[in-house]
Amino acid sequence: MDRQVLHSGLTRAAVALAGGVAAMAGSYAVVGGSPAFVAAAIANTTVTLAPGFLVTFAITVLGDLGSKLAYWAGLATTAVALGLVVATARIAIRRLNRPLAAPLGVAVGVGLAAAALSGSAVSAVGAAVGAALVSTVVDLGRTDADAASGTTDGSRRAVLSGAVAVAFGLLALGGRQVLATDREDDEEQVPIPDDVAAMLEDARAKSFDVEFLEPLVSDQFYTVDIANVDPDPAREDWSVRIHGAVGEETTYTFEDIDAMDHEHRFETLRCVGESLNGRKMDTAVWTGVPLMNLLESADLQGEYVMLRAADGFYEEFPVDALETGFVAVGMNGRSLPREHGAPARALIPGHWGEINVKWLTEIEILDEPATGYWEKRGWHGTGPVNTVAKLWTENRLDDGRVEVAGPAYAGTRGIERVEVSVDGGSTWNDAQLSDPLPGDDVWRQWVYRYDPPDGAHEVVVRATDGLGTLQPEDEQRAYPSGPSGWVSKTVEPGSL
Ligand SMILES: Nc1nc2c(c(=O)[nH]1)N[C@H]1C(S)=C(S)[C@@H](COP(=O)(O)O)O[C@H]1N2
Ligand SMILES: [Mo]
C-alpha cells in the first residue's frame, strides 16, 4: 500500500480514537461513574452477555481483577465505538468545506450516539463537547504550510489530538474528584444517631486488640456487583412493588419506608463465590424496617419469592426466609452507600450474600420455584452459609509468642467454639472468642497465642456452630455451593 495513504489512514484513526476518548471524558465530567456515563451500558453488557463459565472463572480465579478487566474492556470498546462515529462524521462533513461544519457534525453525531447509549441528554452533551473539542483543535492545528502543500503533517496531528484528549480527560477526572470530596464532606456533617453510635462503640469494645485484625464492624465492607457501573436511583424516584401471588398488590415509596419505625441490626454478609480464607465476608450495623412490616397487608399466597433490582439482578428463594428479613436504608449510622444498594436493599439473615438484593425494586411472590441470576449460571447460593473460621492475622508478640486470629461465622446458627492446631491438625486447643454482639446473624472473632516451635509449622483452624456441628474438614471450591474446609497456613515465626 502507498505509504502516504497508510499514514493518513493512521492519522485519521488516531484523531478518531482521541475524539472517542474525549467524548467519554466529557460524559464522565458531567455525570461521573453513574449509569448515565456513556461507557456504562457497554461495560455492563460485557458481564451480562458473557457465558456463565467465563463469569465464574473471572469471579473465582481473577476475583476483583476480573471485574476491573471487564470494566476496562467496556471503556475501550466505548472509545472505539465513539471514535468510529467521530471518523464517520469527519469524513462525511469534509466535503462541505465550511469551517464550522466539522466540529458541528462531530458534535451532532457523537451526541446522538451517546444519547442512545446512555439515555441521558446531559451525558450526551458532555460527550459531544469532548469530541468536538478534539476535532476543532486538530483542524486549527493544520498549518498554512499543510494547506499550501495540500498535505498535512500526520504524526503531529495525531499527537496533538491525543494530547487534547488526555488533557481534557485529566480535567474531567479532576473536576469529578473535587465534586465527590465535597459530597463526602457534606455526608460527614450529619451526626450518627445515638443508638447506632452506641452499637458501634459496643462492637469496638468487643473487638480484640490484635494488630492488623479487622474489627467486628468492618473498616472496609466488600462489594460484589453484576454491573460495572452501579445503579444510582434517586430517593424521590425509588419505590418497591410487592406483587405476584398476593391478595393485595402494594407499592412503597422511600418516603413511606422512611416514615416507619426503624431498627438497627448487626449483620454479617458473606459471598458464596469467595475463596475459603477470602475477604468477601464483613459486618455492619444496618438501619431499616423488618420486611414483614411491608408484607403484612399483602396477604402472601405463594411459597417462593423473587427479589428484583434496578441493575437487572434477581434472586429467588423460599418465602419463609422473608420472615426475618429486613429492608436496609442505612449502614453504620449513615444513609446506605450507593455501592451497597442505595436507597434500599434486602437483608436475609443467615443466607449467602447474593440474595441480599441491593437497589431493590420488586418483591414478587411466586407459586412455583424459579431460577435466580447466579443459579442460571450454575451457582447454588440461595441457602444458608457454610460454617467457617478464617485465619487473617499472624503476629509475633514482644514476649516471643505467636498470635493468630480471625473471624468465625456460621450465619444464624452462631459460633460456639473455635479450635486451633499448631501441629497440622494432630492436637487441638480452644481459641478465645470475642463476646457475642447482639443479633442472630453476626460473626465473632477468635484469637490464640502460643509459644511457637522452632521453624515453620502448620496452623489449622476449625469452628463449631451453635448447633454443635463441627465445620467439615473436606475441602470444596467456591463453585457451586460456597467454599468449605478447614483453613490452614504455614507459619514461620522467624519471618513474623
Ligand atoms: N442488585 C444486586 N444485588 C446484589 C448483587 C448484585 O450484583 N446486584 N450482588 C449480590 C452478591 S453476589 C453479594 S455477595 C452481595 C454483596 O453485598 P455488598 O456488595 O453490599 O457487600 O450483594 C448481593 N446483592
Ligand atoms: Mo455473592
XYZ file of C-alpha atoms and ligand atoms in Angstrom:
521
model
C 0.000 0.000 0.000
C 1.073 3.577 -0.643
C 2.842 4.862 2.476
C 1.112 8.209 2.193
C -2.325 6.575 2.220
C -1.393 4.319 5.118
C -0.021 7.268 7.023
C -3.077 9.439 6.602
C -5.305 6.476 7.476
C -3.439 6.008 10.753
C -3.672 9.713 11.489
C -7.400 9.631 10.909
C -7.744 6.644 13.214
C -5.702 8.359 15.929
C -7.786 11.538 15.697
C -10.985 9.483 15.791
C -9.865 7.482 18.829
C -8.779 10.671 20.607
C -12.255 12.039 19.852
C -13.819 8.883 21.311
C -11.741 9.142 24.483
C -12.553 12.850 24.869
C -16.241 12.063 24.373
C -16.087 9.560 27.250
C -14.239 12.094 29.399
C -16.853 14.742 28.605
C -19.655 12.426 29.619
C -17.791 11.453 32.813
C -17.189 15.101 33.690
C -20.922 15.816 33.827
C -22.430 12.573 35.145
C -19.475 10.761 36.802
C -19.480 6.981 37.124
C -23.274 6.834 37.150
C -25.474 4.692 34.895
C -25.736 7.773 32.644
C -21.989 7.524 31.919
C -21.692 6.781 28.226
C -19.490 3.700 28.830
C -21.842 2.217 31.448
C -24.180 0.428 29.068
C -21.371 -1.263 27.125
C -19.334 -2.070 30.252
C -22.365 -3.694 31.900
C -23.303 -5.638 28.775
C -19.925 -7.401 28.722
C -20.783 -9.143 32.014
C -24.423 -9.844 31.222
C -23.682 -11.357 27.817
C -20.560 -13.268 28.848
C -21.103 -17.040 29.152
C -21.583 -18.331 32.711
C -18.322 -20.297 32.831
C -16.337 -17.203 31.893
C -18.024 -15.118 34.596
C -17.408 -17.900 37.141
C -13.764 -18.091 36.116
C -13.470 -14.324 36.455
C -15.010 -14.393 39.943
C -13.286 -17.418 41.405
C -9.868 -17.123 39.752
C -9.399 -13.470 38.862
C -11.522 -12.044 41.703
C -11.719 -8.261 41.675
C -9.239 -8.178 38.812
C -11.878 -9.879 36.655
C -14.387 -7.095 37.126
C -11.686 -4.472 36.552
C -10.733 -6.175 33.282
C -14.387 -6.263 32.219
C -14.714 -2.567 33.028
C -11.592 -1.617 31.092
C -12.756 -3.731 28.157
C -16.036 -1.806 28.282
C -14.226 1.543 28.324
C -12.024 0.547 25.386
C -14.992 -0.697 23.366
C -16.861 2.538 24.033
C -13.864 4.668 22.994
C -13.565 2.745 19.724
C -17.320 2.874 19.046
C -17.484 6.632 19.623
C -14.250 7.008 17.638
C -15.968 5.362 14.666
C -18.751 7.932 14.947
C -16.165 10.743 15.020
C -14.382 9.349 11.948
C -17.619 8.892 10.024
C -18.787 12.401 10.866
C -15.465 13.938 9.824
C -15.364 12.097 6.504
C -18.981 12.948 5.728
C -18.575 16.614 6.573
C -15.192 17.259 4.938
C -16.788 17.653 1.553
C -18.797 20.658 2.761
C -15.636 22.706 3.213
C -17.211 25.025 5.770
C -15.077 25.966 8.772
C -17.676 25.149 11.419
C -19.053 22.076 9.713
C -16.584 19.520 11.106
C -16.982 20.225 14.840
C -20.734 20.611 14.445
C -21.030 17.348 12.542
C -18.910 15.549 15.129
C -20.910 17.074 17.976
C -24.243 16.034 16.467
C -23.057 12.519 15.559
C -21.408 11.804 18.903
C -24.239 13.493 20.791
C -26.832 11.237 19.170
C -24.740 8.101 19.680
C -24.054 8.995 23.310
C -27.730 9.733 23.938
C -28.660 6.330 22.521
C -26.042 4.564 24.684
C -26.667 6.420 27.927
C -30.275 7.528 27.671
C -29.175 10.848 29.165
C -29.197 14.233 27.435
C -26.669 15.734 29.883
C -24.284 12.855 29.348
C -24.698 13.211 25.562
C -23.901 16.931 25.646
C -20.743 16.233 27.673
C -19.653 13.615 25.141
C -20.436 15.887 22.183
C -18.383 18.749 23.645
C -15.390 16.466 24.268
C -15.346 15.012 20.761
C -15.970 18.366 19.061
C -13.129 19.919 21.040
C -10.617 17.377 19.752
C -11.915 17.746 16.214
C -11.657 21.547 16.325
C -8.173 21.718 17.809
C -6.861 19.233 15.268
C -8.288 21.244 12.387
C -6.935 24.505 13.815
C -3.579 22.783 14.112
C -3.455 22.362 10.349
C -0.732 24.856 9.437
C -0.648 27.154 6.413
C 2.209 25.069 5.071
C -0.014 21.981 5.265
C -2.732 23.821 3.428
C -0.382 25.195 0.769
C 1.237 21.864 0.025
C -2.090 20.086 0.187
C -0.646 17.627 2.674
C -0.713 17.553 6.454
C 1.862 16.542 8.938
C 0.025 13.441 10.067
C 2.102 12.479 13.084
C 1.900 15.962 14.525
C -1.881 15.985 14.218
C -2.171 12.543 15.762
C -0.051 13.638 18.717
C -1.998 16.883 19.021
C -5.353 15.083 19.139
C -4.016 12.630 21.699
C -2.696 15.467 23.863
C -6.036 17.288 23.752
C -7.904 14.103 24.688
C -5.561 13.360 27.596
C -5.624 16.955 28.889
C -9.406 17.061 28.665
C -9.653 13.654 30.336
C -7.474 14.743 33.277
C -9.541 17.895 33.670
C -12.727 15.802 33.722
C -11.322 13.372 36.320
C -10.032 16.216 38.474
C -13.361 18.043 38.347
C -15.261 14.920 39.382
C -12.857 14.270 42.245
C -13.448 17.723 43.712
C -17.229 17.281 43.493
C -17.060 13.820 45.102
C -14.971 15.056 48.051
C -17.437 17.907 48.627
C -20.271 15.403 48.831
C -18.379 13.186 51.300
C -17.729 16.225 53.478
C -21.457 17.015 53.454
C -22.275 13.446 54.486
C -19.820 13.596 57.371
C -21.578 16.678 58.751
C -24.642 14.577 59.575
C -24.240 13.155 63.102
C -24.580 9.404 63.636
C -27.770 8.626 65.654
C -27.041 7.907 69.320
C -28.354 4.337 69.290
C -26.138 3.439 66.315
C -23.154 5.176 67.893
C -23.699 3.028 70.995
C -23.758 -0.144 68.891
C -20.583 0.860 67.063
C -18.953 1.518 70.435
C -20.108 -1.897 71.693
C -18.506 -3.539 68.642
C -15.321 -1.564 69.123
C -15.116 -2.590 72.780
C -15.716 -6.280 71.959
C -13.164 -6.351 69.108
C -9.881 -7.977 70.097
C -6.894 -5.753 70.482
C -4.947 -7.635 67.815
C -2.737 -5.660 65.490
C -3.868 -5.717 61.817
C -7.074 -7.628 62.621
C -10.206 -6.107 61.086
C -12.592 -5.024 63.885
C -16.055 -6.546 64.424
C -17.636 -3.766 62.369
C -15.645 -3.907 59.153
C -13.457 -0.936 58.192
C -13.891 -1.856 54.567
C -17.050 -3.675 53.524
C -16.597 -5.804 50.386
C -18.816 -5.326 47.329
C -19.959 -7.777 44.663
C -21.920 -6.387 41.705
C -23.034 -7.796 38.381
C -22.806 -4.299 36.903
C -19.586 -2.414 36.367
C -21.463 0.811 36.835
C -23.921 0.571 39.704
C -27.452 1.981 39.601
C -27.910 5.316 41.308
C -31.662 5.752 41.722
C -32.772 8.990 43.351
C -34.761 8.546 46.568
C -37.670 10.529 45.154
C -37.943 8.192 42.167
C -37.446 4.953 44.067
C -40.175 2.525 45.097
C -40.561 -1.178 45.810
C -43.522 -3.071 44.409
C -44.966 -6.173 46.069
C -46.893 -8.248 43.550
C -47.453 -11.719 42.075
C -49.224 -14.338 44.221
C -50.550 -11.800 46.726
C -54.051 -10.874 47.828
C -53.237 -7.189 47.695
C -50.596 -5.589 45.475
C -48.734 -2.747 47.219
C -46.038 -0.211 46.399
C -43.918 1.638 48.949
C -42.013 4.822 48.194
C -38.875 5.813 50.056
C -40.943 8.319 51.987
C -43.323 5.536 53.097
C -40.427 3.477 54.422
C -38.753 6.483 55.989
C -41.933 7.190 57.964
C -41.961 3.685 59.536
C -40.245 2.734 62.810
C -36.596 1.939 62.188
C -34.452 -0.740 63.804
C -30.696 -1.199 63.866
C -29.123 -4.626 63.457
C -25.667 -6.104 63.359
C -25.485 -8.399 60.381
C -22.698 -10.228 58.565
C -22.673 -10.911 54.823
C -20.561 -13.483 53.003
C -20.294 -14.148 49.264
C -20.718 -17.717 48.004
C -18.059 -17.032 45.328
C -15.253 -16.068 47.709
C -12.200 -18.192 48.448
C -12.081 -20.236 51.677
C -9.904 -17.767 53.572
C -11.076 -14.829 51.430
C -12.160 -11.335 52.389
C -15.681 -11.240 50.997
C -17.184 -11.533 54.470
C -17.994 -8.423 56.506
C -20.206 -6.975 59.197
C -22.047 -3.683 59.593
C -24.792 -2.057 61.644
C -27.749 -1.776 59.296
C -30.747 0.503 59.762
C -34.141 -0.242 58.270
C -37.528 -1.885 58.683
C -38.476 -5.570 59.030
C -39.658 -6.913 55.671
C -42.754 -8.357 57.326
C -43.949 -4.827 58.128
C -44.087 -4.207 54.380
C -45.634 -7.602 53.593
C -48.280 -7.541 56.341
C -51.056 -6.136 54.207
C -50.038 -8.038 51.049
C -51.553 -11.445 52.021
C -48.849 -13.729 50.623
C -50.218 -16.733 48.718
C -47.113 -18.346 47.228
C -44.232 -20.430 48.582
C -41.417 -18.636 46.760
C -40.222 -15.098 46.275
C -38.222 -13.352 43.584
C -36.449 -10.141 44.548
C -35.581 -7.870 41.632
C -33.271 -4.889 41.411
C -32.561 -1.787 39.350
C -29.420 -3.340 37.821
C -31.361 -6.278 36.337
C -30.289 -8.631 39.142
C -32.887 -11.081 40.510
C -32.757 -13.891 43.060
C -35.353 -16.459 44.111
C -35.725 -18.302 47.445
C -38.375 -19.817 49.742
C -40.779 -17.219 51.082
C -40.139 -18.338 54.718
C -36.771 -16.607 54.635
C -38.556 -13.254 54.373
C -39.915 -13.618 57.922
C -36.675 -12.444 59.483
C -35.718 -10.258 56.509
C -35.004 -6.583 56.625
C -35.075 -3.644 54.221
C -31.994 -1.582 54.986
C -31.758 2.119 54.199
C -28.757 2.887 56.418
C -25.329 1.437 57.175
C -23.142 2.230 60.190
C -25.210 5.284 61.017
C -25.122 6.855 57.553
C -27.507 6.547 54.644
C -26.941 3.359 52.658
C -23.990 3.946 50.308
C -24.611 3.621 46.594
C -22.313 0.589 46.230
C -24.284 -1.253 48.905
C -27.632 -0.718 47.219
C -28.950 2.797 47.905
C -31.592 3.781 48.580
C -32.764 0.383 49.891
C -31.586 -3.241 49.927
C -32.801 -6.550 51.302
C -31.010 -8.350 54.134
C -31.934 -12.006 54.581
C -30.296 -13.384 57.743
C -28.081 -16.430 57.506
C -28.121 -16.809 53.751
C -25.284 -16.299 51.291
C -24.739 -12.693 50.224
C -26.368 -12.979 46.825
C -29.982 -12.936 47.997
C -29.354 -9.719 49.930
C -30.552 -7.870 46.868
C -29.326 -4.273 46.509
C -31.184 -1.442 44.737
C -34.328 -3.436 45.491
C -37.297 -2.607 43.235
C -39.623 -5.630 43.335
C -40.774 -8.352 45.690
C -42.603 -10.851 43.530
C -44.361 -13.762 45.276
C -44.384 -16.958 43.192
C -46.423 -20.190 43.248
C -43.654 -22.166 41.586
C -39.881 -22.151 42.120
C -37.856 -20.141 39.583
C -34.161 -19.623 38.840
C -32.151 -16.624 40.020
C -29.386 -14.737 38.223
C -26.493 -16.750 39.707
C -28.405 -20.065 39.694
C -28.837 -19.630 35.915
C -25.054 -19.582 35.849
C -24.694 -22.771 37.870
C -24.290 -21.459 41.430
C -26.256 -22.652 44.471
C -26.037 -19.516 46.540
C -29.529 -19.002 47.925
C -29.254 -21.232 51.003
C -27.695 -20.873 54.459
C -23.969 -20.087 54.647
C -21.296 -22.678 55.434
C -19.510 -22.514 58.776
C -16.035 -21.014 58.608
C -13.174 -19.868 60.838
C -10.701 -17.701 58.926
C -7.075 -17.065 59.705
C -6.460 -13.449 58.791
C -3.672 -12.311 61.098
C -0.394 -13.718 62.409
C 1.711 -11.552 64.742
C 4.889 -12.089 66.734
C 4.418 -10.699 70.252
C 7.141 -8.972 72.284
C 7.380 -11.959 74.631
C 8.205 -14.225 71.669
C 4.794 -15.864 71.393
C 2.870 -16.059 68.148
C -0.654 -14.624 67.977
C -3.084 -15.938 65.332
C -6.576 -14.503 64.876
C -9.518 -14.067 62.546
C -13.305 -14.019 62.271
C -15.627 -17.020 62.502
C -19.137 -17.137 61.066
C -21.950 -19.649 60.759
C -24.945 -17.474 59.861
C -27.944 -17.814 62.159
C -26.504 -20.987 63.745
C -23.944 -18.814 65.511
C -20.401 -19.730 66.554
C -19.955 -21.742 69.737
C -16.293 -22.700 69.597
C -13.124 -22.226 67.559
C -10.169 -24.601 67.851
C -6.632 -24.109 66.664
C -3.972 -26.705 65.899
C -0.345 -25.627 65.572
C 0.886 -29.063 64.526
C -1.004 -29.570 61.284
C -4.172 -30.950 62.907
C -2.798 -33.582 65.333
C -3.693 -31.771 68.551
C -6.284 -29.046 69.143
C -6.617 -26.108 71.532
C -9.549 -23.805 72.231
C -9.194 -20.288 70.890
C -10.557 -17.330 72.831
C -13.805 -15.969 71.338
C -14.923 -12.342 71.326
C -18.059 -11.593 73.358
C -21.045 -12.056 71.074
C -22.672 -8.956 69.629
C -26.471 -8.789 69.834
C -28.176 -10.196 66.741
C -28.961 -13.524 65.147
C -26.547 -13.369 62.241
C -23.237 -11.931 63.371
C -19.681 -13.195 63.199
C -17.296 -13.441 66.162
C -13.554 -13.057 66.412
C -11.191 -15.707 67.691
C -7.593 -15.347 68.878
C -4.974 -17.878 70.013
C -1.489 -17.181 71.396
C 1.225 -19.815 71.756
C 4.951 -20.469 72.124
C 5.991 -21.396 68.608
C 8.172 -24.404 67.810
C 11.442 -23.736 66.007
C 10.824 -23.198 62.319
C 7.838 -23.486 60.055
C 4.706 -25.235 61.290
C 1.155 -25.720 60.060
C -1.617 -23.788 61.820
C -5.144 -25.137 61.248
C -8.414 -23.556 62.428
C -11.907 -25.032 62.710
C -15.201 -23.785 64.124
C -18.180 -25.449 65.763
C -21.548 -23.806 65.154
C -24.273 -23.084 67.691
C -25.955 -26.437 66.944
C -22.777 -28.242 67.997
C -21.821 -29.212 64.440
C -18.106 -29.182 63.631
C -17.141 -27.419 60.421
C -16.473 -30.135 57.779
C -12.800 -30.785 57.008
C -13.399 -31.759 53.412
C -12.125 -29.050 51.090
C -14.528 -27.734 48.450
C -14.000 -24.909 45.992
C -16.387 -21.944 45.916
C -18.203 -23.139 42.818
C -21.046 -24.035 43.015
C -22.105 -24.134 46.692
C -19.584 -21.953 48.511
C -16.121 -22.815 49.834
C -15.713 -25.231 52.716
C -12.913 -26.983 54.590
C -10.534 -26.053 57.421
C -8.313 -23.044 56.845
C -4.640 -23.851 57.291
C -1.499 -21.793 56.918
C 2.224 -22.387 57.260
C 3.614 -20.040 59.905
C 7.331 -19.242 60.023
C 7.917 -17.491 63.390
C 11.294 -16.185 62.247
C 9.711 -14.135 59.488
C 6.909 -12.562 61.542
N -28.908 -5.748 42.793
C -27.870 -6.512 43.163
N -27.860 -7.036 44.389
C -26.826 -7.808 44.785
C -25.756 -8.099 43.906
C -25.787 -7.527 42.609
O -24.888 -7.715 41.788
N -26.869 -6.736 42.268
N -24.738 -8.914 44.338
C -25.077 -9.866 45.390
C -23.927 -10.574 45.925
S -23.312 -11.842 44.970
C -23.444 -10.344 47.180
S -22.250 -11.325 47.851
C -23.956 -9.217 47.986
C -22.822 -8.301 48.364
O -23.285 -7.180 49.050
P -22.304 -5.939 49.214
O -21.829 -5.559 47.833
O -23.077 -4.871 49.899
O -21.163 -6.448 50.047
O -24.927 -8.441 47.301
C -25.828 -9.193 46.532
N -26.841 -8.315 46.041
Mo -22.014 -13.086 46.330
